[in-house]
PDB file of C-alpha atoms in Angstrom:
ATOM      1  CA  MET A   1      34.328   1.415 104.535  1.00  0.00           C
ATOM      2  CA  ILE A   2      37.185   0.912 106.985  1.00  0.00           C
ATOM      3  CA  ASP A   3      35.777  -1.256 110.266  1.00  0.00           C
ATOM      4  CA  ILE A   4      37.047   0.165 113.653  1.00  0.00           C
ATOM      5  CA  PRO A   5      37.885  -2.684 115.975  1.00  0.00           C
ATOM      6  CA  TRP A   6      36.492  -2.408 119.403  1.00  0.00           C
ATOM      7  CA  GLN A   7      39.362  -2.024 121.297  1.00  0.00           C
ATOM      8  CA  ASN A   8      40.329   0.922 119.225  1.00  0.00           C
ATOM      9  CA  ILE A   9      37.013   2.495 120.287  1.00  0.00           C
ATOM     10  CA  GLY A  10      37.800   1.519 123.859  1.00  0.00           C
ATOM     11  CA  VAL A  11      41.203   3.498 123.560  1.00  0.00           C
ATOM     12  CA  ALA A  12      39.427   6.426 122.009  1.00  0.00           C
ATOM     13  CA  ALA A  13      37.179   6.571 124.759  1.00  0.00           C
ATOM     14  CA  CYS A  14      39.880   7.448 127.044  1.00  0.00           C
ATOM     15  CA  LEU A  15      39.531  11.116 125.919  1.00  0.00           C
ATOM     16  CA  LEU A  16      36.449  11.334 128.026  1.00  0.00           C
ATOM     17  CA  LEU A  17      38.970  11.647 130.971  1.00  0.00           C
ATOM     18  CA  ILE A  18      39.397  15.062 129.779  1.00  0.00           C
ATOM     19  CA  PRO A  19      36.132  16.247 130.343  1.00  0.00           C
ATOM     20  CA  ILE A  20      35.839  14.149 133.482  1.00  0.00           C
ATOM     21  CA  PHE A  21      38.819  16.009 134.899  1.00  0.00           C
ATOM     22  CA  ILE A  22      37.346  19.538 133.955  1.00  0.00           C
ATOM     23  CA  LEU A  23      34.009  18.904 135.276  1.00  0.00           C
ATOM     24  CA  GLY A  24      35.118  17.356 138.483  1.00  0.00           C
ATOM     25  CA  TYR A  25      37.713  20.183 139.074  1.00  0.00           C
ATOM     26  CA  TYR A  26      35.092  22.745 138.326  1.00  0.00           C
ATOM     27  CA  LYS A  27      32.457  21.009 140.667  1.00  0.00           C
ATOM     28  CA  THR A  28      29.697  21.152 138.128  1.00  0.00           C
ATOM     29  CA  GLY A  29      27.958  18.053 139.661  1.00  0.00           C
ATOM     30  CA  GLN A  30      27.456  16.517 136.217  1.00  0.00           C
ATOM     31  CA  LEU A  31      30.012  13.527 136.566  1.00  0.00           C
ATOM     32  CA  ARG A  32      27.121  11.308 137.339  1.00  0.00           C
ATOM     33  CA  THR A  33      24.875  12.456 134.421  1.00  0.00           C
ATOM     34  CA  MET A  34      27.604  12.329 132.197  1.00  0.00           C
ATOM     35  CA  ALA A  35      28.629   8.646 133.267  1.00  0.00           C
ATOM     36  CA  TRP A  36      25.039   7.664 132.905  1.00  0.00           C
ATOM     37  CA  SER A  37      24.576   9.436 129.699  1.00  0.00           C
ATOM     38  CA  PHE A  38      27.431   7.783 127.914  1.00  0.00           C
ATOM     39  CA  LEU A  39      26.540   4.207 129.430  1.00  0.00           C
ATOM     40  CA  ARG A  40      23.074   4.675 128.365  1.00  0.00           C
ATOM     41  CA  MET A  41      24.381   5.656 124.717  1.00  0.00           C
ATOM     42  CA  THR A  42      26.522   2.694 124.219  1.00  0.00           C
ATOM     43  CA  VAL A  43      24.022   0.129 125.451  1.00  0.00           C
ATOM     44  CA  GLN A  44      21.324   1.957 123.369  1.00  0.00           C
ATOM     45  CA  LEU A  45      23.352   1.977 120.321  1.00  0.00           C
ATOM     46  CA  SER A  46      24.828  -1.672 120.443  1.00  0.00           C
ATOM     47  CA  LEU A  47      21.267  -2.575 120.774  1.00  0.00           C
ATOM     48  CA  VAL A  48      20.147  -0.556 118.017  1.00  0.00           C
ATOM     49  CA  GLY A  49      22.835  -1.812 115.716  1.00  0.00           C
ATOM     50  CA  PHE A  50      21.938  -5.669 116.475  1.00  0.00           C
ATOM     51  CA  TYR A  51      18.372  -4.713 116.046  1.00  0.00           C
ATOM     52  CA  LEU A  52      18.785  -2.867 112.848  1.00  0.00           C
ATOM     53  CA  GLU A  53      20.580  -5.396 111.264  1.00  0.00           C
ATOM     54  CA  TYR A  54      17.336  -7.604 111.603  1.00  0.00           C
ATOM     55  CA  ILE A  55      14.980  -4.997 110.488  1.00  0.00           C
ATOM     56  CA  PHE A  56      16.966  -4.120 107.562  1.00  0.00           C
ATOM     57  CA  ASP A  57      17.030  -7.758 106.558  1.00  0.00           C
ATOM     58  CA  LEU A  58      13.130  -8.194 107.297  1.00  0.00           C
ATOM     59  CA  ASP A  59      12.500  -4.772 105.638  1.00  0.00           C
ATOM     60  CA  SER A  60       8.634  -4.771 106.251  1.00  0.00           C
ATOM     61  CA  ILE A  61       7.127  -1.408 105.666  1.00  0.00           C
ATOM     62  CA  ILE A  62       4.551  -2.074 108.658  1.00  0.00           C
ATOM     63  CA  ILE A  63       7.681  -2.891 111.239  1.00  0.00           C
ATOM     64  CA  ASN A  64       9.542   0.119 109.574  1.00  0.00           C
ATOM     65  CA  LEU A  65       6.495   2.420 110.452  1.00  0.00           C
ATOM     66  CA  ALA A  66       6.234   0.967 113.707  1.00  0.00           C
ATOM     67  CA  TRP A  67       9.915   1.913 114.482  1.00  0.00           C
ATOM     68  CA  VAL A  68       9.475   5.600 113.474  1.00  0.00           C
ATOM     69  CA  GLY A  69       6.278   5.713 115.537  1.00  0.00           C
ATOM     70  CA  LEU A  70       8.305   4.533 118.588  1.00  0.00           C
ATOM     71  CA  MET A  71      11.203   7.171 117.697  1.00  0.00           C
ATOM     72  CA  ILE A  72       8.140  10.018 117.837  1.00  0.00           C
ATOM     73  CA  ILE A  73       6.910   8.564 121.173  1.00  0.00           C
ATOM     74  CA  ALA A  74      10.681   8.392 122.809  1.00  0.00           C
ATOM     75  CA  ALA A  75      11.702  12.019 121.323  1.00  0.00           C
ATOM     76  CA  SER A  76       8.243  13.348 122.661  1.00  0.00           C
ATOM     77  CA  PHE A  77       8.912  12.022 126.315  1.00  0.00           C
ATOM     78  CA  THR A  78      12.378  13.371 125.959  1.00  0.00           C
ATOM     79  CA  ILE A  79      11.405  16.859 125.058  1.00  0.00           C
ATOM     80  CA  THR A  80       8.674  17.298 127.778  1.00  0.00           C
ATOM     81  CA  LYS A  81      10.780  15.633 130.430  1.00  0.00           C
ATOM     82  CA  ARG A  82      13.821  18.139 129.341  1.00  0.00           C
ATOM     83  CA  SER A  83      11.852  21.353 128.861  1.00  0.00           C
ATOM     84  CA  ASP A  84      10.788  20.971 132.955  1.00  0.00           C
ATOM     85  CA  ILE A  85       6.859  21.007 131.903  1.00  0.00           C
ATOM     86  CA  ASN A  86       3.939  18.576 133.214  1.00  0.00           C
ATOM     87  CA  ILE A  87       4.421  15.481 131.087  1.00  0.00           C
ATOM     88  CA  LYS A  88       0.931  14.446 131.486  1.00  0.00           C
ATOM     89  CA  LYS A  89      -0.470  17.933 130.197  1.00  0.00           C
ATOM     90  CA  PHE A  90       1.980  18.786 127.478  1.00  0.00           C
ATOM     91  CA  TYR A  91       3.081  15.293 126.360  1.00  0.00           C
ATOM     92  CA  PHE A  92       0.516  14.851 123.587  1.00  0.00           C
ATOM     93  CA  PRO A  93       0.845  18.609 122.239  1.00  0.00           C
ATOM     94  CA  VAL A  94       4.644  17.971 121.822  1.00  0.00           C
ATOM     95  CA  MET A  95       3.870  14.485 120.157  1.00  0.00           C
ATOM     96  CA  ALA A  96       1.637  16.089 117.934  1.00  0.00           C
ATOM     97  CA  GLY A  97       4.527  18.298 116.747  1.00  0.00           C
ATOM     98  CA  ILE A  98       6.840  15.808 115.965  1.00  0.00           C
ATOM     99  CA  ALA A  99       4.106  13.706 114.437  1.00  0.00           C
ATOM    100  CA  THR A 100       3.341  16.794 111.849  1.00  0.00           C
ATOM    101  CA  ASN A 101       7.089  17.424 111.095  1.00  0.00           C
ATOM    102  CA  VAL A 102       7.543  13.615 110.431  1.00  0.00           C
ATOM    103  CA  PHE A 103       4.214  13.480 108.246  1.00  0.00           C
ATOM    104  CA  ILE A 104       5.241  16.824 106.215  1.00  0.00           C
ATOM    105  CA  ASN A 105       8.563  15.825 105.779  1.00  0.00           C
ATOM    106  CA  GLY A 106       7.866  11.914 104.900  1.00  0.00           C
ATOM    107  CA  LEU A 107       5.510  13.144 102.165  1.00  0.00           C
ATOM    108  CA  VAL A 108       8.246  15.297 100.651  1.00  0.00           C
ATOM    109  CA  PHE A 109      11.000  12.436 100.744  1.00  0.00           C
ATOM    110  CA  ALA A 110       8.611   9.702  99.659  1.00  0.00           C
ATOM    111  CA  TYR A 111       6.931  11.397  96.859  1.00  0.00           C
ATOM    112  CA  LEU A 112       9.142  14.294  95.644  1.00  0.00           C
ATOM    113  CA  VAL A 113      12.827  13.089  96.354  1.00  0.00           C
ATOM    114  CA  PHE A 114      12.776   9.362  96.083  1.00  0.00           C
ATOM    115  CA  ASP A 115      10.124   6.722  94.808  1.00  0.00           C
ATOM    116  CA  ASP A 116       7.674   5.662  97.658  1.00  0.00           C
ATOM    117  CA  LYS A 117       8.953   2.080  97.422  1.00  0.00           C
ATOM    118  CA  ASP A 118      12.433   3.029  97.945  1.00  0.00           C
ATOM    119  CA  PHE A 119      11.662   5.686 100.525  1.00  0.00           C
ATOM    120  CA  PHE A 120       9.948   3.230 102.949  1.00  0.00           C
ATOM    121  CA  ALA A 121      12.619   0.622 102.704  1.00  0.00           C
ATOM    122  CA  ALA A 122      14.571   0.339 106.176  1.00  0.00           C
ATOM    123  CA  ARG A 123      17.594   1.652 104.804  1.00  0.00           C
ATOM    124  CA  TYR A 124      16.189   5.033 103.956  1.00  0.00           C
ATOM    125  CA  ILE A 125      12.977   5.730 106.155  1.00  0.00           C
ATOM    126  CA  ILE A 126      14.728   4.707 109.467  1.00  0.00           C
ATOM    127  CA  PRO A 127      18.011   6.683 109.359  1.00  0.00           C
ATOM    128  CA  ILE A 128      16.515   9.847 107.677  1.00  0.00           C
ATOM    129  CA  MET A 129      13.289   9.974 109.969  1.00  0.00           C
ATOM    130  CA  GLY A 130      15.921   9.259 112.801  1.00  0.00           C
ATOM    131  CA  MET A 131      17.734  12.340 111.736  1.00  0.00           C
ATOM    132  CA  VAL A 132      14.741  14.433 111.066  1.00  0.00           C
ATOM    133  CA  ILE A 133      13.140  13.694 114.797  1.00  0.00           C
ATOM    134  CA  GLY A 134      16.524  13.670 116.782  1.00  0.00           C
ATOM    135  CA  ASN A 135      17.986  16.788 115.607  1.00  0.00           C
ATOM    136  CA  THR A 136      14.601  18.498 116.510  1.00  0.00           C
ATOM    137  CA  LEU A 137      15.209  17.739 120.272  1.00  0.00           C
ATOM    138  CA  SER A 138      17.580  20.550 121.125  1.00  0.00           C
ATOM    139  CA  SER A 139      15.958  23.307 119.531  1.00  0.00           C
ATOM    140  CA  SER A 140      12.483  22.094 120.749  1.00  0.00           C
ATOM    141  CA  ILE A 141      13.796  22.185 124.184  1.00  0.00           C
ATOM    142  CA  VAL A 142      15.044  25.413 124.346  1.00  0.00           C
ATOM    143  CA  ALA A 143      11.868  26.760 122.603  1.00  0.00           C
ATOM    144  CA  ILE A 144       9.476  25.302 124.810  1.00  0.00           C
ATOM    145  CA  ARG A 145      11.394  25.810 127.991  1.00  0.00           C
ATOM    146  CA  SER A 146      12.187  29.546 126.917  1.00  0.00           C
ATOM    147  CA  TYR A 147       8.183  29.871 126.233  1.00  0.00           C
ATOM    148  CA  PHE A 148       7.041  28.547 129.494  1.00  0.00           C
ATOM    149  CA  SER A 149       9.879  30.284 131.734  1.00  0.00           C
ATOM    150  CA  SER A 150       9.295  33.625 130.326  1.00  0.00           C
ATOM    151  CA  LEU A 151       5.575  33.298 130.408  1.00  0.00           C
ATOM    152  CA  LYS A 152       6.099  32.397 134.031  1.00  0.00           C
ATOM    153  CA  LYS A 153       7.988  35.309 134.697  1.00  0.00           C
ATOM    154  CA  GLU A 154       6.087  37.745 133.043  1.00  0.00           C
ATOM    155  CA  ARG A 155       2.471  36.551 134.013  1.00  0.00           C
ATOM    156  CA  GLN A 156       1.909  40.300 134.901  1.00  0.00           C
ATOM    157  CA  LYS A 157       2.511  41.435 131.294  1.00  0.00           C
ATOM    158  CA  PHE A 158       0.636  38.617 129.766  1.00  0.00           C
ATOM    159  CA  ARG A 159      -2.373  39.770 132.005  1.00  0.00           C
ATOM    160  CA  TYR A 160      -1.605  43.605 131.009  1.00  0.00           C
ATOM    161  CA  TYR A 161      -1.926  42.697 127.441  1.00  0.00           C
ATOM    162  CA  LEU A 162      -5.306  41.119 127.878  1.00  0.00           C
ATOM    163  CA  MET A 163      -6.421  44.090 130.233  1.00  0.00           C
ATOM    164  CA  LEU A 164      -5.733  46.558 127.000  1.00  0.00           C
ATOM    165  CA  GLY A 165      -8.025  44.330 125.040  1.00  0.00           C
ATOM    166  CA  ALA A 166      -5.452  41.867 123.390  1.00  0.00           C
ATOM    167  CA  SER A 167      -6.773  38.308 122.581  1.00  0.00           C
ATOM    168  CA  ARG A 168      -5.530  35.520 124.123  1.00  0.00           C
ATOM    169  CA  GLU A 169      -3.551  34.806 121.075  1.00  0.00           C
ATOM    170  CA  GLU A 170      -2.319  38.083 120.768  1.00  0.00           C
ATOM    171  CA  ALA A 171      -1.025  38.178 124.142  1.00  0.00           C
ATOM    172  CA  LEU A 172       1.115  35.134 124.148  1.00  0.00           C
ATOM    173  CA  PHE A 173       2.515  36.111 120.459  1.00  0.00           C
ATOM    174  CA  LYS A 174       5.575  37.834 122.140  1.00  0.00           C
ATOM    175  CA  PHE A 175       6.355  34.845 123.942  1.00  0.00           C
ATOM    176  CA  SER A 176       5.944  32.558 121.061  1.00  0.00           C
ATOM    177  CA  SER A 177       8.271  34.764 119.109  1.00  0.00           C
ATOM    178  CA  GLU A 178      10.805  34.832 121.615  1.00  0.00           C
ATOM    179  CA  ALA A 179      10.904  31.264 122.161  1.00  0.00           C
ATOM    180  CA  LEU A 180      11.323  30.666 118.306  1.00  0.00           C
ATOM    181  CA  LYS A 181      14.269  33.376 118.305  1.00  0.00           C
ATOM    182  CA  ASN A 182      16.092  31.555 121.284  1.00  0.00           C
ATOM    183  CA  ALA A 183      15.590  28.311 119.692  1.00  0.00           C
ATOM    184  CA  PHE A 184      16.984  29.025 116.128  1.00  0.00           C
ATOM    185  CA  SER A 185      19.223  31.945 116.379  1.00  0.00           C
ATOM    186  CA  PRO A 186      22.150  29.233 116.948  1.00  0.00           C
ATOM    187  CA  VAL A 187      20.798  27.013 114.563  1.00  0.00           C
ATOM    188  CA  LEU A 188      20.785  29.315 111.789  1.00  0.00           C
ATOM    189  CA  ALA A 189      24.322  30.380 112.882  1.00  0.00           C
ATOM    190  CA  SER A 190      25.322  27.105 112.532  1.00  0.00           C
ATOM    191  CA  VAL A 191      23.828  26.359 109.072  1.00  0.00           C
ATOM    192  CA  ALA A 192      25.685  29.633 107.729  1.00  0.00           C
ATOM    193  CA  SER A 193      29.068  28.028 108.744  1.00  0.00           C
ATOM    194  CA  MET A 194      28.363  24.642 107.336  1.00  0.00           C
ATOM    195  CA  GLY A 195      30.884  23.615 104.743  1.00  0.00           C
ATOM    196  CA  LEU A 196      33.167  26.734 105.574  1.00  0.00           C
ATOM    197  CA  ILE A 197      34.131  25.948 109.211  1.00  0.00           C
ATOM    198  CA  TRP A 198      32.782  22.262 109.650  1.00  0.00           C
ATOM    199  CA  LEU A 199      31.468  19.191 107.647  1.00  0.00           C
ATOM    200  CA  PRO A 200      28.145  17.749 109.052  1.00  0.00           C
ATOM    201  CA  GLY A 201      28.119  14.288 110.332  1.00  0.00           C
ATOM    202  CA  MET A 202      25.989  12.558 107.753  1.00  0.00           C
ATOM    203  CA  MET A 203      28.222  13.982 104.654  1.00  0.00           C
ATOM    204  CA  THR A 204      31.277  13.175 106.737  1.00  0.00           C
ATOM    205  CA  GLY A 205      30.080   9.661 107.002  1.00  0.00           C
ATOM    206  CA  GLN A 206      29.177   9.079 103.642  1.00  0.00           C
ATOM    207  CA  ILE A 207      32.599  10.501 102.301  1.00  0.00           C
ATOM    208  CA  LEU A 208      34.099   8.140 104.867  1.00  0.00           C
ATOM    209  CA  GLY A 209      32.287   5.202 103.293  1.00  0.00           C
ATOM    210  CA  GLY A 210      33.377   5.987  99.914  1.00  0.00           C
ATOM    211  CA  SER A 211      30.542   8.195  98.513  1.00  0.00           C
ATOM    212  CA  ASN A 212      31.066  10.719  95.984  1.00  0.00           C
ATOM    213  CA  PRO A 213      31.580  14.222  97.943  1.00  0.00           C
ATOM    214  CA  LEU A 214      29.072  15.998  95.438  1.00  0.00           C
ATOM    215  CA  THR A 215      26.503  13.024  96.176  1.00  0.00           C
ATOM    216  CA  ALA A 216      26.798  13.577 100.024  1.00  0.00           C
ATOM    217  CA  ILE A 217      26.385  17.157  99.870  1.00  0.00           C
ATOM    218  CA  LYS A 218      23.191  16.684  97.983  1.00  0.00           C
ATOM    219  CA  TYR A 219      21.943  14.266 100.885  1.00  0.00           C
ATOM    220  CA  GLN A 220      23.249  16.772 103.397  1.00  0.00           C
ATOM    221  CA  PHE A 221      21.432  19.721 101.763  1.00  0.00           C
ATOM    222  CA  LEU A 222      18.152  17.818 101.585  1.00  0.00           C
ATOM    223  CA  ILE A 223      18.399  16.573 105.300  1.00  0.00           C
ATOM    224  CA  MET A 224      19.431  20.095 106.757  1.00  0.00           C
ATOM    225  CA  ILE A 225      16.307  21.602 105.130  1.00  0.00           C
ATOM    226  CA  ALA A 226      14.178  18.707 106.423  1.00  0.00           C
ATOM    227  CA  ILE A 227      15.713  19.100 110.040  1.00  0.00           C
ATOM    228  CA  PHE A 228      15.219  22.949 109.867  1.00  0.00           C
ATOM    229  CA  THR A 229      11.864  22.862 108.548  1.00  0.00           C
ATOM    230  CA  GLY A 230      10.584  19.776 110.926  1.00  0.00           C
ATOM    231  CA  SER A 231      12.084  21.963 113.943  1.00  0.00           C
ATOM    232  CA  VAL A 232      10.563  24.885 113.189  1.00  0.00           C
ATOM    233  CA  VAL A 233       7.111  22.817 112.476  1.00  0.00           C
ATOM    234  CA  THR A 234       7.497  20.897 115.922  1.00  0.00           C
ATOM    235  CA  VAL A 235       8.079  23.875 117.847  1.00  0.00           C
ATOM    236  CA  THR A 236       5.166  25.704 116.426  1.00  0.00           C
ATOM    237  CA  VAL A 237       2.701  23.083 116.536  1.00  0.00           C
ATOM    238  CA  SER A 238       3.772  22.114 120.071  1.00  0.00           C
ATOM    239  CA  ILE A 239       3.490  25.502 121.546  1.00  0.00           C
ATOM    240  CA  LYS A 240       0.039  26.292 119.715  1.00  0.00           C
ATOM    241  CA  LEU A 241      -1.537  23.058 121.101  1.00  0.00           C
ATOM    242  CA  ALA A 242      -0.152  23.734 124.404  1.00  0.00           C
ATOM    243  CA  GLN A 243      -1.673  27.171 124.687  1.00  0.00           C
ATOM    244  CA  LYS A 244      -5.093  25.561 124.185  1.00  0.00           C
ATOM    245  CA  SER A 245      -4.135  23.062 126.972  1.00  0.00           C
ATOM    246  CA  LYS A 246      -3.164  25.346 129.506  1.00  0.00           C
TER     247      LYS A 246
END
C-alpha cells in the first residue's frame, strides 16, 4: 500500500477552506465546532495510530477486550450527549444497547465467520468492533432524539392512549416505531445504492491496500450486515431500557 507523506495530507487539508468559506458566508455558527471537531479527530487518530502499533505487537486478548470496552463507554457517552437527553439517567440504557450489539456480533464473527483465536487478535477484533460500534452512532442519535422529542411534543396523545386502556408499552409503541423509521430510512437507502453509486470505505481501503476486489466485497458484505443489525439492536435495547427508567 502506498504511504502518503504528511506534507501531502497537509496540502489536501486545504480543501477544508471551501466548507469554512461556505459555513462562514451563511453564518451557520459552526466554524468553531468544525475547527474543534477536526482538531480533535487529528489528535485522536494520531494517538490511536501510535497506540495501536503497540497493541498489535503485544496482541493480548485481555487488552484487546479492554479496548473494545473503552470504545463502548466512549460511544455510549457520545450518543447520550448528542441525543440531548439526561446523561445520568439514560447513559446505562444506551451502554447496555451497545454492549448487546457487540456481544451478538462478537459471537457471530468469533465462532461462525472466523476462528475464535483469529478474531480475538488485535488486527481483527479492534477494527471490526470499531466499525460495528462507530457506525451505530448516527442512527442511534437520530432514533433516540426522535423518540424523546416526539414523546415530549405529543405527551397528550400518550396520555390519551393510556386513558383508552392501552398499556404503557402499547402507548409507547408508536413513538418507538417512528424513531426506528426516522433512523433507518436513510441507512436503508444508502445500503440499496452501495456498489452502484458508491463504494464503502472499508472496501475501498482494502482495494487500495492491494486486496482482491471479491475478497474486499466479502468483508464489506459481512460488515454491513453486522453494522445494520447492531444498529437496530442498539436502538431497540436502548429505547426499551430507557422506557423503564422514565
